Amino acid sequence: MIRTATALALFLLLAPVAAKEEEPKKTYPTGSTLQEHSGLKFQLLVPEDYAASKTYSLYVVLHGMGDSGPNLAPAFRELPARGYIVACPSARGNAWSARDLDDVKTIVAHLMDVFPIGEGKLHGLGFSNGGWNLGPLVFDERFRFASGCWMAAGFQGGKVPPRAKKEFGAIALVGAQDGNRGAAVKTVDLLKDKVKSVECRIQPNLGHKFTRELMPYYWWWLDVMDGRFTPGLDKSIPWKESLDGVAAESEEKKTGAFLWFFSKEADAESDEAKRVQNEVFFDRLVRVFGARVVPVKLEREKNGELFAKYRLKSTPAIVVLDKKGKKKKVLEGKKIKAGALAKALRSVAKDQSVPK
């Protein structure tokens, strides 16, 4: 009897313990659905063709005072078709509280665990009161947000992580008659030395409302911040797409011209082409002086004779012309640096003053 009990005890001691099965990750339906996590409700937009084998971007929206996530979510309905998963949480009260923001962060961590979100593909937008509270979210180092958009609001100061200097893009969108316009404009000064890029765009004839007319630019900007790249697609400078009227405009304005040659095919896999579009053209002085001359983008395949005339070898290539149309500077590939390009553009611009 004793021997039997001892043997049984020894068997139980030595028997392999079955590993505890991990609980399966929560799954969410595709399309737009109302969800709840950590005590907050949120509208979730998931691509209809979602597949766990793909990589996606996560986009988080903080609504304005008295609004809700579900009410604001339709403004972002086009993003899922482009590979973005959108989360629009609702505050418990009329405005965002510290507790609400902590719970939003918990939701973000949860969604990043549930979905295959790629590195550098996390973005945030805050409208009005949501914008005032956006900084603590997008600059929380646990998540490494790639971009933040302050709409009808502005960054008010606070800790910005050092890595933002190379990895974070900031933008403020505001109406010309919005009472928060000053704060939006000031965002540039507060962040210009702390993030990779920062700008403010102002929609004319608009008060404290959603900046719908600025959204085409913002969607393109968001894709750039997400690391996406389409050869020849750049909205940072007001490009003309042919040489028609360029000589006359240069003569009339007494300023030079800026020719950018690109190739949709050859540049598609080019790191240099991506760098020029997504980094060089985002330089503040390149944008300033690029807009003060006559900027023209030309597809190489459609402008072969002109490409050969300037003895260019490959794309991307840039030719800077003086006000008489004479070649002043040629930059190709790795030689296209922000400093060199800004200097060349400034040299042929009528207004050569450097903005503060």
Short mmCIF file of C-alpha atoms in Angstrom, two decimals:
data_model
loop_
_atom_site.label_atom_id
_atom_site.label_comp_id
_atom_site.label_asym_id
_atom_site.label_seq_id
_atom_site.Cartn_x
_atom_site.Cartn_y
_atom_site.Cartn_z
CA MET A 1 0.00 0.00 0.00
CA ILE A 2 2.78 2.36 1.00
CA ARG A 3 4.88 1.25 -1.97
CA THR A 4 1.97 1.99 -4.34
CA ALA A 5 1.49 5.51 -2.95
CA THR A 6 5.22 6.22 -3.17
CA ALA A 7 5.38 5.02 -6.75
CA LEU A 8 2.38 7.15 -7.70
CA ALA A 9 3.93 10.24 -6.10
CA LEU A 10 7.21 9.61 -7.90
CA PHE A 11 5.39 9.20 -11.21
CA LEU A 12 3.55 12.48 -10.79
CA LEU A 13 6.77 14.25 -9.87
CA LEU A 14 8.67 13.01 -12.89
CA ALA A 15 5.83 13.23 -15.41
CA PRO A 16 6.35 16.04 -17.97
CA VAL A 17 4.25 19.09 -17.25
CA ALA A 18 2.10 20.06 -20.21
CA ALA A 19 2.98 23.55 -21.46
CA LYS A 20 0.29 26.10 -20.88
CA GLU A 21 -1.26 26.97 -24.19
CA GLU A 22 -1.03 30.62 -25.15
CA GLU A 23 -4.34 32.32 -25.65
CA PRO A 24 -4.93 33.15 -29.30
CA LYS A 25 -4.62 36.81 -30.22
CA LYS A 26 -7.84 38.71 -30.50
CA THR A 27 -9.07 39.15 -34.04
CA TYR A 28 -11.11 41.99 -35.45
CA PRO A 29 -13.42 42.04 -38.45
CA THR A 30 -12.55 43.97 -41.57
CA GLY A 31 -14.33 47.19 -42.42
CA SER A 32 -15.52 49.77 -39.88
CA THR A 33 -16.62 48.47 -36.46
CA LEU A 34 -17.15 49.91 -33.00
CA GLN A 35 -14.86 48.27 -30.44
CA GLU A 36 -13.95 48.69 -26.77
CA HIS A 37 -10.70 48.19 -24.88
CA SER A 38 -9.37 49.47 -21.55
CA GLY A 39 -12.67 51.16 -20.85
CA LEU A 40 -12.64 53.28 -24.02
CA LYS A 41 -14.77 52.79 -27.10
CA PHE A 42 -13.07 53.24 -30.44
CA GLN A 43 -14.02 53.05 -34.08
CA LEU A 44 -11.71 50.64 -35.88
CA LEU A 45 -11.17 50.69 -39.64
CA VAL A 46 -9.48 47.59 -41.05
CA PRO A 47 -8.71 47.01 -44.77
CA GLU A 48 -11.29 44.81 -46.46
CA ASP A 49 -8.50 42.69 -47.95
CA TYR A 50 -6.63 42.37 -44.67
CA ALA A 51 -4.18 39.46 -44.48
CA ALA A 52 -2.00 38.65 -41.47
CA SER A 53 0.90 37.89 -43.82
CA LYS A 54 1.11 41.53 -44.93
CA THR A 55 2.55 44.56 -43.14
CA TYR A 56 0.31 47.52 -42.29
CA SER A 57 0.47 51.04 -40.89
CA LEU A 58 -1.44 52.13 -37.80
CA TYR A 59 -3.12 55.54 -37.68
CA VAL A 60 -4.54 56.91 -34.41
CA VAL A 61 -6.97 59.86 -34.22
CA LEU A 62 -7.83 62.02 -31.20
CA HIS A 63 -11.10 63.92 -31.67
CA GLY A 64 -11.99 67.45 -30.60
CA MET A 65 -13.97 68.64 -27.57
CA GLY A 66 -17.52 67.30 -27.45
CA ASP A 67 -16.93 64.99 -30.42
CA SER A 68 -16.33 61.24 -30.62
CA GLY A 69 -14.15 58.76 -32.46
CA PRO A 70 -17.01 57.20 -34.46
CA ASN A 71 -18.18 60.64 -35.58
CA LEU A 72 -14.73 61.63 -36.87
CA ALA A 73 -13.81 58.23 -38.35
CA PRO A 74 -15.51 58.74 -41.77
CA ALA A 75 -13.00 61.50 -42.57
CA PHE A 76 -10.33 58.78 -42.72
CA ARG A 77 -12.28 56.13 -44.61
CA GLU A 78 -9.93 56.17 -47.61
CA LEU A 79 -6.89 55.14 -45.58
CA PRO A 80 -7.66 51.40 -45.12
CA ALA A 81 -7.63 50.86 -48.89
CA ARG A 82 -4.06 52.18 -48.82
CA GLY A 83 -2.88 49.80 -46.11
CA TYR A 84 -3.60 51.84 -42.99
CA ILE A 85 -5.46 50.47 -39.97
CA VAL A 86 -7.27 53.39 -38.33
CA ALA A 87 -8.27 53.68 -34.66
CA CYS A 88 -10.50 56.55 -33.51
CA PRO A 89 -11.04 56.32 -29.73
CA SER A 90 -13.56 58.38 -27.74
CA ALA A 91 -12.77 60.26 -24.55
CA ARG A 92 -14.94 59.48 -21.53
CA GLY A 93 -16.06 63.09 -21.23
CA ASN A 94 -16.11 66.15 -23.48
CA ALA A 95 -12.33 66.53 -23.43
CA TRP A 96 -9.31 64.27 -23.16
CA SER A 97 -8.06 63.54 -19.64
CA ALA A 98 -4.74 62.10 -18.50
CA ARG A 99 -6.53 58.84 -17.73
CA ASP A 100 -8.05 58.75 -21.21
CA LEU A 101 -4.64 59.26 -22.84
CA ASP A 102 -3.12 56.45 -20.78
CA ASP A 103 -5.89 54.17 -21.97
CA VAL A 104 -5.39 55.29 -25.57
CA LYS A 105 -1.77 54.22 -25.22
CA THR A 106 -2.93 50.84 -23.94
CA ILE A 107 -5.15 50.52 -27.01
CA VAL A 108 -2.22 51.41 -29.28
CA ALA A 109 -0.03 48.77 -27.63
CA HIS A 110 -2.85 46.24 -27.98
CA LEU A 111 -3.41 46.95 -31.67
CA MET A 112 0.31 46.77 -32.39
CA ASP A 113 0.31 43.33 -30.79
CA VAL A 114 -2.77 42.15 -32.67
CA PHE A 115 -1.90 43.50 -36.12
CA PRO A 116 1.35 43.21 -38.14
CA ILE A 117 2.35 46.87 -37.95
CA GLY A 118 5.61 47.64 -39.70
CA GLU A 119 8.51 49.53 -38.13
CA GLY A 120 8.21 53.28 -38.64
CA LYS A 121 4.56 52.96 -39.62
CA LEU A 122 2.74 54.46 -36.66
CA HIS A 123 1.06 57.86 -37.04
CA GLY A 124 -1.19 60.17 -35.05
CA LEU A 125 -3.55 63.09 -35.66
CA GLY A 126 -5.29 65.30 -33.15
CA PHE A 127 -8.08 67.75 -33.97
CA SER A 128 -8.52 70.79 -31.68
CA ASN A 129 -8.60 69.41 -28.10
CA GLY A 130 -7.17 66.18 -29.50
CA GLY A 131 -4.31 68.22 -30.95
CA TRP A 132 -3.55 69.84 -27.60
CA ASN A 133 -3.16 66.33 -26.21
CA LEU A 134 -1.34 64.77 -29.17
CA GLY A 135 2.23 65.42 -27.99
CA PRO A 136 2.20 63.03 -25.02
CA LEU A 137 0.98 60.28 -27.34
CA VAL A 138 3.17 60.67 -30.44
CA PHE A 139 6.31 61.46 -28.42
CA ASP A 140 5.92 58.47 -26.09
CA GLU A 141 9.05 56.44 -26.79
CA ARG A 142 7.34 53.11 -26.17
CA PHE A 143 5.79 53.40 -29.63
CA ARG A 144 8.21 55.39 -31.84
CA PHE A 145 5.58 57.25 -33.85
CA ALA A 146 6.77 58.30 -37.31
CA SER A 147 4.53 61.36 -37.65
CA GLY A 148 2.05 63.63 -35.94
CA CYS A 149 -0.52 66.04 -37.33
CA TRP A 150 -1.89 68.92 -35.26
CA MET A 151 -5.15 70.00 -36.91
CA ALA A 152 -6.85 73.22 -35.74
CA ALA A 153 -4.33 73.14 -32.89
CA GLY A 154 -0.60 73.22 -32.30
CA PHE A 155 2.25 71.67 -30.35
CA GLN A 156 2.48 73.47 -27.02
CA GLY A 157 5.87 72.28 -25.87
CA GLY A 158 7.03 69.29 -23.88
CA LYS A 159 9.64 66.57 -24.09
CA VAL A 160 10.61 65.47 -27.58
CA PRO A 161 12.75 62.30 -27.82
CA PRO A 162 16.20 62.69 -29.45
CA ARG A 163 15.42 60.08 -32.12
CA ALA A 164 12.68 62.42 -33.51
CA LYS A 165 15.45 64.48 -35.11
CA LYS A 166 15.90 61.70 -37.68
CA GLU A 167 12.65 59.74 -37.53
CA PHE A 168 9.68 62.03 -36.91
CA GLY A 169 7.73 64.31 -39.23
CA ALA A 170 5.37 66.99 -37.88
CA ILE A 171 2.71 69.05 -39.61
CA ALA A 172 0.09 71.55 -38.47
CA LEU A 173 -3.05 72.14 -40.55
CA VAL A 174 -5.28 75.10 -39.73
CA GLY A 175 -7.88 77.48 -41.16
CA ALA A 176 -6.89 81.07 -41.87
CA GLN A 177 -9.67 82.33 -39.58
CA ASP A 178 -9.16 79.70 -36.88
CA GLY A 179 -8.47 81.13 -33.44
CA ASN A 180 -5.81 78.45 -33.03
CA ARG A 181 -3.88 79.60 -36.11
CA GLY A 182 -1.16 81.23 -34.02
CA ALA A 183 -0.51 78.00 -32.12
CA ALA A 184 -0.38 76.03 -35.36
CA VAL A 185 2.15 78.42 -36.88
CA LYS A 186 4.23 78.40 -33.70
CA THR A 187 4.49 74.62 -33.96
CA VAL A 188 7.19 75.11 -36.61
CA ASP A 189 9.35 77.21 -34.29
CA LEU A 190 8.87 74.85 -31.36
CA LEU A 191 9.81 71.73 -33.31
CA LYS A 192 12.11 72.85 -36.15
CA ASP A 193 15.31 71.80 -34.40
CA LYS A 194 13.84 68.74 -32.71
CA VAL A 195 12.23 66.71 -35.53
CA LYS A 196 13.18 65.54 -39.03
CA SER A 197 10.77 67.95 -40.69
CA VAL A 198 7.99 70.29 -39.62
CA GLU A 199 5.64 72.59 -41.51
CA CYS A 200 2.36 74.45 -41.20
CA ARG A 201 -0.27 74.61 -43.93
CA ILE A 202 -3.11 77.15 -43.81
CA GLN A 203 -6.46 76.72 -45.58
CA PRO A 204 -7.91 80.06 -46.74
CA ASN A 205 -11.40 81.18 -45.73
CA LEU A 206 -11.78 78.57 -43.00
CA GLY A 207 -12.51 78.88 -39.30
CA HIS A 208 -12.19 76.25 -36.59
CA LYS A 209 -13.06 73.27 -38.79
CA PHE A 210 -11.60 70.17 -40.44
CA THR A 211 -9.13 71.30 -43.13
CA ARG A 212 -10.62 69.31 -46.01
CA GLU A 213 -8.95 71.28 -48.82
CA LEU A 214 -5.54 70.48 -47.36
CA MET A 215 -6.14 66.74 -47.15
CA PRO A 216 -4.80 65.79 -50.64
CA TYR A 217 -1.48 67.31 -49.65
CA TYR A 218 -1.63 65.71 -46.21
CA TRP A 219 -2.37 62.21 -47.58
CA TRP A 220 0.71 62.48 -49.81
CA TRP A 221 2.77 63.84 -46.90
CA LEU A 222 1.59 60.97 -44.67
CA ASP A 223 2.72 58.39 -47.23
CA VAL A 224 6.16 59.99 -47.34
CA MET A 225 6.39 59.89 -43.54
CA ASP A 226 5.35 56.23 -43.78
CA GLY A 227 8.35 55.55 -46.00
CA ARG A 228 6.41 55.21 -49.24
CA PHE A 229 7.74 56.49 -52.54
CA THR A 230 6.34 57.04 -56.04
CA PRO A 231 8.83 58.35 -58.64
CA GLY A 232 7.85 61.81 -59.83
CA LEU A 233 5.14 62.32 -57.21
CA ASP A 234 6.10 65.35 -55.15
CA LYS A 235 3.84 68.04 -53.71
CA SER A 236 6.46 69.91 -51.68
CA ILE A 237 7.19 72.36 -54.51
CA PRO A 238 4.66 73.91 -57.00
CA TRP A 239 5.97 72.07 -60.07
CA LYS A 240 5.14 72.80 -63.68
CA GLU A 241 5.11 69.67 -65.83
CA SER A 242 6.41 71.07 -69.12
CA LEU A 243 8.68 73.80 -70.40
CA ASP A 244 5.77 75.64 -71.98
CA GLY A 245 5.92 79.27 -70.89
CA VAL A 246 8.88 78.72 -68.56
CA ALA A 247 11.25 81.05 -70.45
CA ALA A 248 8.64 83.82 -70.56
CA GLU A 249 7.83 83.41 -66.85
CA SER A 250 11.52 83.48 -65.90
CA GLU A 251 12.03 86.66 -67.90
CA GLU A 252 8.92 88.31 -66.50
CA LYS A 253 9.74 87.46 -62.88
CA LYS A 254 13.47 88.01 -63.43
CA THR A 255 14.27 84.71 -61.77
CA GLY A 256 15.83 81.40 -62.74
CA ALA A 257 14.38 77.94 -63.32
CA PHE A 258 14.76 74.54 -61.69
CA LEU A 259 14.55 71.41 -63.88
CA TRP A 260 14.10 68.05 -62.18
CA PHE A 261 14.44 64.96 -64.39
CA PHE A 262 12.97 61.69 -63.12
CA SER A 263 12.09 58.27 -64.49
CA LYS A 264 9.03 56.33 -63.37
CA GLU A 265 10.68 53.03 -64.25
CA ALA A 266 14.37 53.54 -63.50
CA ASP A 267 13.73 55.40 -60.25
CA ALA A 268 11.22 52.92 -58.83
CA GLU A 269 13.91 50.93 -57.00
CA SER A 270 16.41 53.76 -56.66
CA ASP A 271 17.47 54.71 -53.14
CA GLU A 272 18.89 57.97 -54.50
CA ALA A 273 15.61 58.93 -56.15
CA LYS A 274 13.71 58.18 -52.95
CA ARG A 275 16.21 60.20 -50.91
CA VAL A 276 15.88 63.21 -53.21
CA GLN A 277 12.08 63.21 -53.11
CA ASN A 278 11.53 62.21 -49.49
CA GLU A 279 14.43 64.10 -47.90
CA VAL A 280 16.10 66.73 -50.11
CA PHE A 281 12.83 68.24 -51.31
CA PHE A 282 11.68 68.44 -47.68
CA ASP A 283 14.58 70.73 -46.77
CA ARG A 284 13.24 74.12 -45.70
CA LEU A 285 15.54 76.24 -47.88
CA VAL A 286 15.13 73.96 -50.90
CA ARG A 287 11.39 74.51 -50.64
CA VAL A 288 11.73 78.27 -50.11
CA PHE A 289 14.02 78.92 -53.07
CA GLY A 290 12.46 76.19 -55.19
CA ALA A 291 9.20 78.13 -55.05
CA ARG A 292 10.93 81.46 -55.80
CA VAL A 293 12.27 80.24 -59.13
CA VAL A 294 10.29 78.43 -61.83
CA PRO A 295 10.26 74.72 -60.85
CA VAL A 296 9.69 72.16 -63.60
CA LYS A 297 9.58 68.37 -63.30
CA LEU A 298 10.29 66.40 -66.47
CA GLU A 299 9.95 62.69 -67.12
CA ARG A 300 13.15 61.53 -68.78
CA GLU A 301 11.44 59.21 -71.24
CA LYS A 302 9.33 62.08 -72.58
CA ASN A 303 12.17 64.61 -72.67
CA GLY A 304 15.05 62.59 -74.10
CA GLU A 305 16.47 65.34 -76.32
CA LEU A 306 16.58 67.83 -73.45
CA PHE A 307 18.13 65.19 -71.18
CA ALA A 308 20.85 64.61 -73.78
CA LYS A 309 21.34 68.36 -74.34
CA TYR A 310 22.49 68.80 -70.76
CA ARG A 311 24.65 65.64 -71.03
CA LEU A 312 22.91 63.99 -68.12
CA LYS A 313 23.74 60.36 -67.41
CA SER A 314 21.00 59.13 -65.08
CA THR A 315 18.07 60.13 -62.93
CA PRO A 316 17.43 61.76 -60.60
CA ALA A 317 19.09 64.80 -62.16
CA ILE A 318 18.67 68.51 -61.55
CA VAL A 319 19.58 71.44 -63.80
CA VAL A 320 19.43 74.97 -62.41
CA LEU A 321 19.07 77.74 -65.02
CA ASP A 322 19.61 81.47 -64.61
CA LYS A 323 16.98 84.03 -65.61
CA LYS A 324 18.27 83.97 -69.21
CA GLY A 325 17.86 80.22 -69.44
CA LYS A 326 21.58 79.44 -69.28
CA LYS A 327 22.81 76.42 -67.32
CA LYS A 328 24.08 77.45 -63.90
CA LYS A 329 24.38 74.16 -62.01
CA VAL A 330 23.94 70.43 -62.66
CA LEU A 331 23.46 67.88 -59.87
CA GLU A 332 22.98 64.13 -60.35
CA GLY A 333 22.43 61.16 -58.04
CA LYS A 334 24.48 61.29 -54.85
CA LYS A 335 25.58 64.86 -55.60
CA ILE A 336 22.04 66.09 -55.05
CA LYS A 337 22.41 67.35 -51.49
CA ALA A 338 20.02 69.74 -49.76
CA GLY A 339 22.70 72.33 -49.04
CA ALA A 340 24.13 72.33 -52.56
CA LEU A 341 20.69 72.50 -54.17
CA ALA A 342 19.44 75.29 -51.92
CA LYS A 343 22.61 77.30 -52.65
CA ALA A 344 22.20 76.86 -56.41
CA LEU A 345 18.52 77.81 -56.34
CA ARG A 346 19.20 80.86 -54.21
CA SER A 347 21.88 82.03 -56.65
CA VAL A 348 19.32 82.34 -59.49
CA ALA A 349 16.35 83.57 -57.46
CA LYS A 350 15.35 87.22 -57.67
CA ASP A 351 14.64 87.26 -53.93
CA GLN A 352 17.70 85.79 -52.23
CA SER A 353 16.75 86.70 -48.67
CA VAL A 354 16.72 83.84 -46.17
CA PRO A 355 13.49 83.68 -44.14
CA LYS A 356 13.73 83.61 -40.37
#
